[in-house]
PDB file of C-alpha atoms in Angstrom:
ATOM      1  CA  MET M   1     -10.788  11.167 -16.282  1.00 64.00           C
ATOM      2  CA  PRO M   2      -9.313  14.513 -15.204  1.00 74.00           C
ATOM      3  CA  ALA M   3      -8.095  15.297 -11.695  1.00 83.00           C
ATOM      4  CA  TYR M   4     -10.322  17.249  -9.316  1.00 89.00           C
ATOM      5  CA  ASN M   5      -9.807  21.012  -9.359  1.00 90.00           C
ATOM      6  CA  SER M   6     -10.533  23.503  -6.610  1.00 91.00           C
ATOM      7  CA  ILE M   7     -14.003  24.991  -6.174  1.00 91.00           C
ATOM      8  CA  PHE M   8     -12.267  28.185  -5.038  1.00 92.00           C
ATOM      9  CA  ASN M   9     -11.292  28.904  -8.653  1.00 90.00           C
ATOM     10  CA  GLU M  10     -14.897  30.036  -9.230  1.00 87.00           C
ATOM     11  CA  ASP M  11     -14.898  32.385  -6.225  1.00 83.00           C
ATOM     12  CA  PRO M  12     -16.064  35.828  -7.404  1.00 80.00           C
ATOM     13  CA  ASN M  13     -13.744  37.538  -4.896  1.00 79.00           C
ATOM     14  CA  THR M  14     -10.304  37.649  -6.460  1.00 76.00           C
ATOM     15  CA  PRO M  15      -7.749  36.492  -3.894  1.00 82.00           C
ATOM     16  CA  ARG M  16      -4.574  38.388  -3.132  1.00 90.00           C
ATOM     17  CA  LEU M  17      -1.806  36.896  -5.255  1.00 93.00           C
ATOM     18  CA  VAL M  18       1.917  36.779  -4.639  1.00 93.00           C
ATOM     19  CA  GLY M  19       3.326  35.901  -8.016  1.00 90.00           C
ATOM     20  CA  ASN M  20       0.437  33.684  -9.054  1.00 91.00           C
ATOM     21  CA  PHE M  21       0.135  31.891  -5.691  1.00 93.00           C
ATOM     22  CA  PRO M  22      -3.137  32.826  -3.915  1.00 94.00           C
ATOM     23  CA  LEU M  23      -3.369  33.919  -0.280  1.00 94.00           C
ATOM     24  CA  LEU M  24      -6.822  32.495   0.421  1.00 94.00           C
ATOM     25  CA  PRO M  25      -8.649  32.874   3.770  1.00 93.00           C
ATOM     26  CA  LEU M  26      -8.155  30.022   6.253  1.00 94.00           C
ATOM     27  CA  ARG M  27     -10.047  28.709   9.254  1.00 91.00           C
ATOM     28  CA  THR M  28      -7.115  28.736  11.648  1.00 89.00           C
ATOM     29  CA  LYS M  29      -5.811  29.895  14.984  1.00 86.00           C
ATOM     30  CA  THR M  30      -2.216  29.853  13.735  1.00 87.00           C
ATOM     31  CA  ARG M  31      -0.721  33.325  13.407  1.00 89.00           C
ATOM     32  CA  GLY M  32       0.013  34.506   9.911  1.00 89.00           C
ATOM     33  CA  PRO M  33      -1.056  36.784   7.068  1.00 92.00           C
ATOM     34  CA  ALA M  34      -4.166  34.795   6.069  1.00 90.00           C
ATOM     35  CA  TYR M  35      -7.576  36.293   6.653  1.00 89.00           C
ATOM     36  CA  ALA M  36      -9.221  34.141   9.364  1.00 87.00           C
ATOM     37  CA  LEU M  37     -12.591  32.547   8.615  1.00 88.00           C
ATOM     38  CA  ALA M  38     -15.230  31.875  11.273  1.00 83.00           C
ATOM     39  CA  PRO M  39     -14.402  28.830  13.376  1.00 84.00           C
ATOM     40  CA  SER M  40     -16.382  25.644  12.844  1.00 82.00           C
ATOM     41  CA  SER M  41     -18.234  23.813  15.601  1.00 84.00           C
ATOM     42  CA  LEU M  42     -17.243  20.441  14.115  1.00 86.00           C
ATOM     43  CA  PRO M  43     -14.574  18.216  15.702  1.00 85.00           C
ATOM     44  CA  PRO M  44     -11.046  18.669  14.256  1.00 83.00           C
ATOM     45  CA  ASN M  45     -11.213  15.450  12.224  1.00 85.00           C
ATOM     46  CA  GLU M  46     -14.227  16.653  10.199  1.00 88.00           C
ATOM     47  CA  SER M  47     -14.649  19.344   7.569  1.00 88.00           C
ATOM     48  CA  PRO M  48     -17.676  21.561   7.086  1.00 89.00           C
ATOM     49  CA  ASP M  49     -19.753  21.198   3.919  1.00 89.00           C
ATOM     50  CA  PRO M  50     -18.375  23.012   0.855  1.00 89.00           C
ATOM     51  CA  ASP M  51     -21.389  25.358   1.021  1.00 88.00           C
ATOM     52  CA  ASP M  52     -20.532  26.397   4.588  1.00 87.00           C
ATOM     53  CA  GLU M  53     -18.864  29.784   5.074  1.00 88.00           C
ATOM     54  CA  SER M  54     -16.121  28.235   7.223  1.00 88.00           C
ATOM     55  CA  TYR M  55     -15.093  25.735   4.491  1.00 91.00           C
ATOM     56  CA  ASP M  56     -11.592  26.619   3.307  1.00 93.00           C
ATOM     57  CA  ILE M  57      -8.970  25.452   0.831  1.00 94.00           C
ATOM     58  CA  LEU M  58      -7.308  23.217   3.452  1.00 95.00           C
ATOM     59  CA  ASP M  59     -10.539  21.264   3.921  1.00 95.00           C
ATOM     60  CA  GLU M  60     -10.554  20.817   0.172  1.00 95.00           C
ATOM     61  CA  VAL M  61      -6.898  19.685   0.126  1.00 94.00           C
ATOM     62  CA  LEU M  62      -7.668  16.946   2.650  1.00 94.00           C
ATOM     63  CA  ALA M  63     -10.900  15.968   0.879  1.00 93.00           C
ATOM     64  CA  LEU M  64      -9.263  15.691  -2.560  1.00 92.00           C
ATOM     65  CA  PHE M  65      -5.860  14.375  -1.480  1.00 91.00           C
ATOM     66  CA  ARG M  66      -6.559  10.666  -1.854  1.00 88.00           C
ATOM     67  CA  ALA M  67      -8.392  11.017  -5.173  1.00 88.00           C
ATOM     68  CA  ASN M  68      -5.876  13.399  -6.752  1.00 88.00           C
ATOM     69  CA  THR M  69      -2.776  11.454  -5.688  1.00 87.00           C
ATOM     70  CA  PHE M  70      -3.448   8.927  -8.417  1.00 85.00           C
ATOM     71  CA  PHE M  71      -3.027  11.507 -11.177  1.00 83.00           C
ATOM     72  CA  ARG M  72       0.260  12.195 -12.922  1.00 84.00           C
ATOM     73  CA  ASN M  73      -1.188  15.140 -14.853  1.00 86.00           C
ATOM     74  CA  PHE M  74      -3.065  18.098 -13.429  1.00 87.00           C
ATOM     75  CA  GLU M  75      -4.454  21.020 -15.388  1.00 90.00           C
ATOM     76  CA  ILE M  76      -4.296  24.241 -13.380  1.00 90.00           C
ATOM     77  CA  GLN M  77      -7.543  26.117 -14.034  1.00 92.00           C
ATOM     78  CA  GLY M  78      -7.064  28.988 -11.588  1.00 90.00           C
ATOM     79  CA  PRO M  79      -4.951  30.344  -8.746  1.00 92.00           C
ATOM     80  CA  ALA M  80      -6.600  28.158  -6.096  1.00 94.00           C
ATOM     81  CA  ASP M  81      -5.343  25.068  -7.933  1.00 93.00           C
ATOM     82  CA  ARG M  82      -1.756  26.169  -7.252  1.00 93.00           C
ATOM     83  CA  LEU M  83      -2.454  26.148  -3.518  1.00 95.00           C
ATOM     84  CA  LEU M  84      -4.283  22.814  -3.869  1.00 94.00           C
ATOM     85  CA  VAL M  85      -1.224  21.280  -5.572  1.00 91.00           C
ATOM     86  CA  TYR M  86       1.090  22.621  -2.865  1.00 92.00           C
ATOM     87  CA  GLY M  87      -1.228  21.318  -0.122  1.00 93.00           C
ATOM     88  CA  ILE M  88      -1.322  17.835  -1.652  1.00 91.00           C
ATOM     89  CA  TRP M  89       2.482  17.752  -1.874  1.00 91.00           C
ATOM     90  CA  PHE M  90       2.780  18.843   1.752  1.00 93.00           C
ATOM     91  CA  VAL M  91       0.255  16.241   2.964  1.00 93.00           C
ATOM     92  CA  SER M  92       2.321  13.594   1.143  1.00 92.00           C
ATOM     93  CA  ASP M  93       5.442  14.798   2.979  1.00 92.00           C
ATOM     94  CA  CYS M  94       3.606  14.670   6.305  1.00 93.00           C
ATOM     95  CA  LEU M  95       2.366  11.138   5.702  1.00 92.00           C
ATOM     96  CA  SER M  96       5.896  10.008   4.851  1.00 91.00           C
ATOM     97  CA  LYS M  97       7.012  11.226   8.311  1.00 92.00           C
ATOM     98  CA  ILE M  98       4.402   9.109  10.130  1.00 93.00           C
ATOM     99  CA  LYS M  99       5.742   5.650  10.923  1.00 92.00           C
ATOM    100  CA  PRO M 100       3.212   2.776  10.704  1.00 91.00           C
ATOM    101  CA  GLY M 101       3.648   1.886  14.388  1.00 89.00           C
ATOM    102  CA  ALA M 102       3.892   5.438  15.738  1.00 90.00           C
ATOM    103  CA  ASP M 103       1.457   6.694  18.339  1.00 92.00           C
ATOM    104  CA  ALA M 104      -0.236  10.089  17.997  1.00 92.00           C
ATOM    105  CA  ARG M 105       2.278  11.909  20.203  1.00 94.00           C
ATOM    106  CA  THR M 106       5.328  10.696  18.281  1.00 94.00           C
ATOM    107  CA  ALA M 107       3.694  11.426  14.927  1.00 94.00           C
ATOM    108  CA  GLN M 108       2.668  14.889  16.100  1.00 95.00           C
ATOM    109  CA  LYS M 109       6.268  15.662  17.044  1.00 95.00           C
ATOM    110  CA  ASP M 110       7.609  14.487  13.670  1.00 95.00           C
ATOM    111  CA  VAL M 111       4.937  16.144  11.547  1.00 94.00           C
ATOM    112  CA  MET M 112       4.939  19.439  13.464  1.00 95.00           C
ATOM    113  CA  ASN M 113       8.750  19.592  13.174  1.00 95.00           C
ATOM    114  CA  LEU M 114       8.278  19.372   9.413  1.00 93.00           C
ATOM    115  CA  ALA M 115       5.514  22.020   9.468  1.00 93.00           C
ATOM    116  CA  LEU M 116       7.493  24.433  11.655  1.00 93.00           C
ATOM    117  CA  ASP M 117      10.728  24.083   9.665  1.00 92.00           C
ATOM    118  CA  ASN M 118      11.369  27.428   7.937  1.00 90.00           C
ATOM    119  CA  ASN M 119      13.888  26.047   5.431  1.00 90.00           C
ATOM    120  CA  PHE M 120      11.422  25.268   2.669  1.00 92.00           C
ATOM    121  CA  ALA M 121      11.377  26.395  -0.940  1.00 91.00           C
ATOM    122  CA  ILE M 122       8.878  28.895  -2.294  1.00 92.00           C
ATOM    123  CA  PRO M 123       8.013  29.533  -5.957  1.00 92.00           C
ATOM    124  CA  GLY M 124      11.038  30.938  -7.745  1.00 89.00           C
ATOM    125  CA  ASP M 125      13.562  29.092  -5.544  1.00 90.00           C
ATOM    126  CA  PRO M 126      15.710  26.450  -7.267  1.00 89.00           C
ATOM    127  CA  GLY M 127      14.285  23.694  -5.030  1.00 86.00           C
ATOM    128  CA  TRP M 128      10.652  24.391  -5.989  1.00 87.00           C
ATOM    129  CA  PRO M 129       9.248  21.366  -7.902  1.00 83.00           C
ATOM    130  CA  LEU M 130       7.338  23.144 -10.694  1.00 80.00           C
ATOM    131  CA  ASN M 131       8.820  26.582 -11.263  1.00 83.00           C
ATOM    132  CA  GLN M 132       7.409  26.699 -14.790  1.00 85.00           C
ATOM    133  CA  MET M 133       3.838  26.730 -13.368  1.00 87.00           C
ATOM    134  CA  TYR M 134       4.467  29.238 -10.568  1.00 90.00           C
ATOM    135  CA  GLU M 135       5.606  32.840 -10.820  1.00 92.00           C
ATOM    136  CA  PRO M 136       8.173  34.052  -8.277  1.00 92.00           C
ATOM    137  CA  PRO M 137       7.282  36.884  -5.874  1.00 94.00           C
ATOM    138  CA  ARG M 138       7.995  40.412  -7.173  1.00 94.00           C
ATOM    139  CA  ASP M 139      10.244  41.522  -4.336  1.00 94.00           C
ATOM    140  CA  ARG M 140      11.663  40.529  -0.965  1.00 94.00           C
ATOM    141  CA  GLN M 141       8.585  41.797   0.940  1.00 95.00           C
ATOM    142  CA  ASP M 142       6.223  39.670  -1.171  1.00 94.00           C
ATOM    143  CA  ALA M 143       8.558  36.695  -0.760  1.00 94.00           C
ATOM    144  CA  GLU M 144       8.489  37.096   3.024  1.00 95.00           C
ATOM    145  CA  GLN M 145       4.694  37.376   3.071  1.00 95.00           C
ATOM    146  CA  LEU M 146       4.380  34.270   0.894  1.00 95.00           C
ATOM    147  CA  LYS M 147       6.757  32.346   3.151  1.00 95.00           C
ATOM    148  CA  GLN M 148       4.700  33.341   6.236  1.00 96.00           C
ATOM    149  CA  TYR M 149       1.463  32.335   4.522  1.00 96.00           C
ATOM    150  CA  MET M 150       2.892  28.994   3.406  1.00 96.00           C
ATOM    151  CA  SER M 151       4.166  28.384   6.929  1.00 96.00           C
ATOM    152  CA  GLN M 152       0.682  29.078   8.283  1.00 96.00           C
ATOM    153  CA  VAL M 153      -0.807  26.671   5.702  1.00 96.00           C
ATOM    154  CA  ARG M 154       1.741  23.986   6.642  1.00 96.00           C
ATOM    155  CA  GLN M 155       0.999  24.220  10.360  1.00 96.00           C
ATOM    156  CA  GLU M 156      -2.776  24.156   9.927  1.00 95.00           C
ATOM    157  CA  LEU M 157      -2.655  21.301   7.392  1.00 95.00           C
ATOM    158  CA  ALA M 158      -0.425  19.255   9.705  1.00 95.00           C
ATOM    159  CA  THR M 159      -2.835  19.747  12.614  1.00 95.00           C
ATOM    160  CA  ARG M 160      -5.898  18.778  10.578  1.00 94.00           C
ATOM    161  CA  LEU M 161      -4.166  15.801   8.985  1.00 95.00           C
ATOM    162  CA  LEU M 162      -3.075  14.397  12.348  1.00 95.00           C
ATOM    163  CA  ALA M 163      -6.641  14.749  13.647  1.00 94.00           C
ATOM    164  CA  ARG M 164      -7.833  12.582  10.757  1.00 93.00           C
ATOM    165  CA  VAL M 165      -5.015  10.033  10.783  1.00 94.00           C
ATOM    166  CA  TYR M 166      -5.415   9.368  14.521  1.00 93.00           C
ATOM    167  CA  HIS M 167      -9.191   9.807  14.780  1.00 91.00           C
ATOM    168  CA  ASP M 168     -10.023   6.138  15.445  1.00 86.00           C
ATOM    169  CA  ASP M 169      -7.028   5.088  17.540  1.00 86.00           C
ATOM    170  CA  GLU M 170      -4.412   7.240  19.319  1.00 88.00           C
ATOM    171  CA  THR M 171      -1.925   4.338  19.406  1.00 89.00           C
ATOM    172  CA  LYS M 172      -1.635   3.683  15.665  1.00 90.00           C
ATOM    173  CA  PRO M 173      -2.261   5.657  12.473  1.00 91.00           C
ATOM    174  CA  SER M 174      -5.074   4.914  10.051  1.00 90.00           C
ATOM    175  CA  LYS M 175      -3.963   2.469   7.393  1.00 89.00           C
ATOM    176  CA  TRP M 176      -6.329   4.191   4.952  1.00 89.00           C
ATOM    177  CA  TRP M 177      -4.202   7.343   5.130  1.00 88.00           C
ATOM    178  CA  LEU M 178      -0.779   5.681   5.323  1.00 88.00           C
ATOM    179  CA  SER M 179      -1.484   3.596   2.222  1.00 85.00           C
ATOM    180  CA  PHE M 180      -0.827   6.783   0.219  1.00 82.00           C
ATOM    181  CA  THR M 181       2.718   7.387   1.504  1.00 80.00           C
ATOM    182  CA  LYS M 182       4.427   5.925  -1.560  1.00 79.00           C
ATOM    183  CA  ARG M 183       2.259   7.733  -4.140  1.00 74.00           C
ATOM    184  CA  LYS M 184       3.566  10.985  -5.610  1.00 76.00           C
ATOM    185  CA  PHE M 185       1.061  13.461  -6.982  1.00 76.00           C
ATOM    186  CA  MET M 186       2.183  14.456 -10.512  1.00 72.00           C
ATOM    187  CA  GLY M 187       5.333  12.396  -9.889  1.00 66.00           C
ATOM    188  CA  LYS M 188       6.753  15.235  -7.763  1.00 70.00           C
ATOM    189  CA  ALA M 189       7.461  15.919  -4.088  1.00 69.00           C
ATOM    190  CA  LEU M 190       8.491  18.947  -2.057  1.00 64.00           C
TER     191      LEU M 190
END
């Protein structure tokens, strides 16, 4: 059985690419280079339907995270899959920062520190997990734009993940999310 790929690969509008990493629109209030989609009226712990115009790649990352984490192989079928892979790796990092007994406030501090940290690798850097699948940015300006976009993705993903992990109880994280902390998608981590 193959892993689940992104539905955004079939999007007729070609996304802006830096290297071969897509800069897809996001439903976010975080400042950054991403085109902002219309806000959703749903609570933060829920995602709109995939047919909805406010459904974005980050909703898809969170929806496919648990299913895709079990796969050691992943066939990239389009640019959106590269962002999906990065999102899954980042969600894994976030979950590893949440302690099983941590309340929502403590977890938010730890996870947001990870999301706001600007010392992360981008495609082409030596610390990037799969440089053979990602092209580096052409120049310094593209690299800076990619770094800003990835920072925006990290912050928004962290916010949405925390809303899901602490949806039922503010005093302890969901065991259904934390059970995936030891799994590594494709055997790699950021």
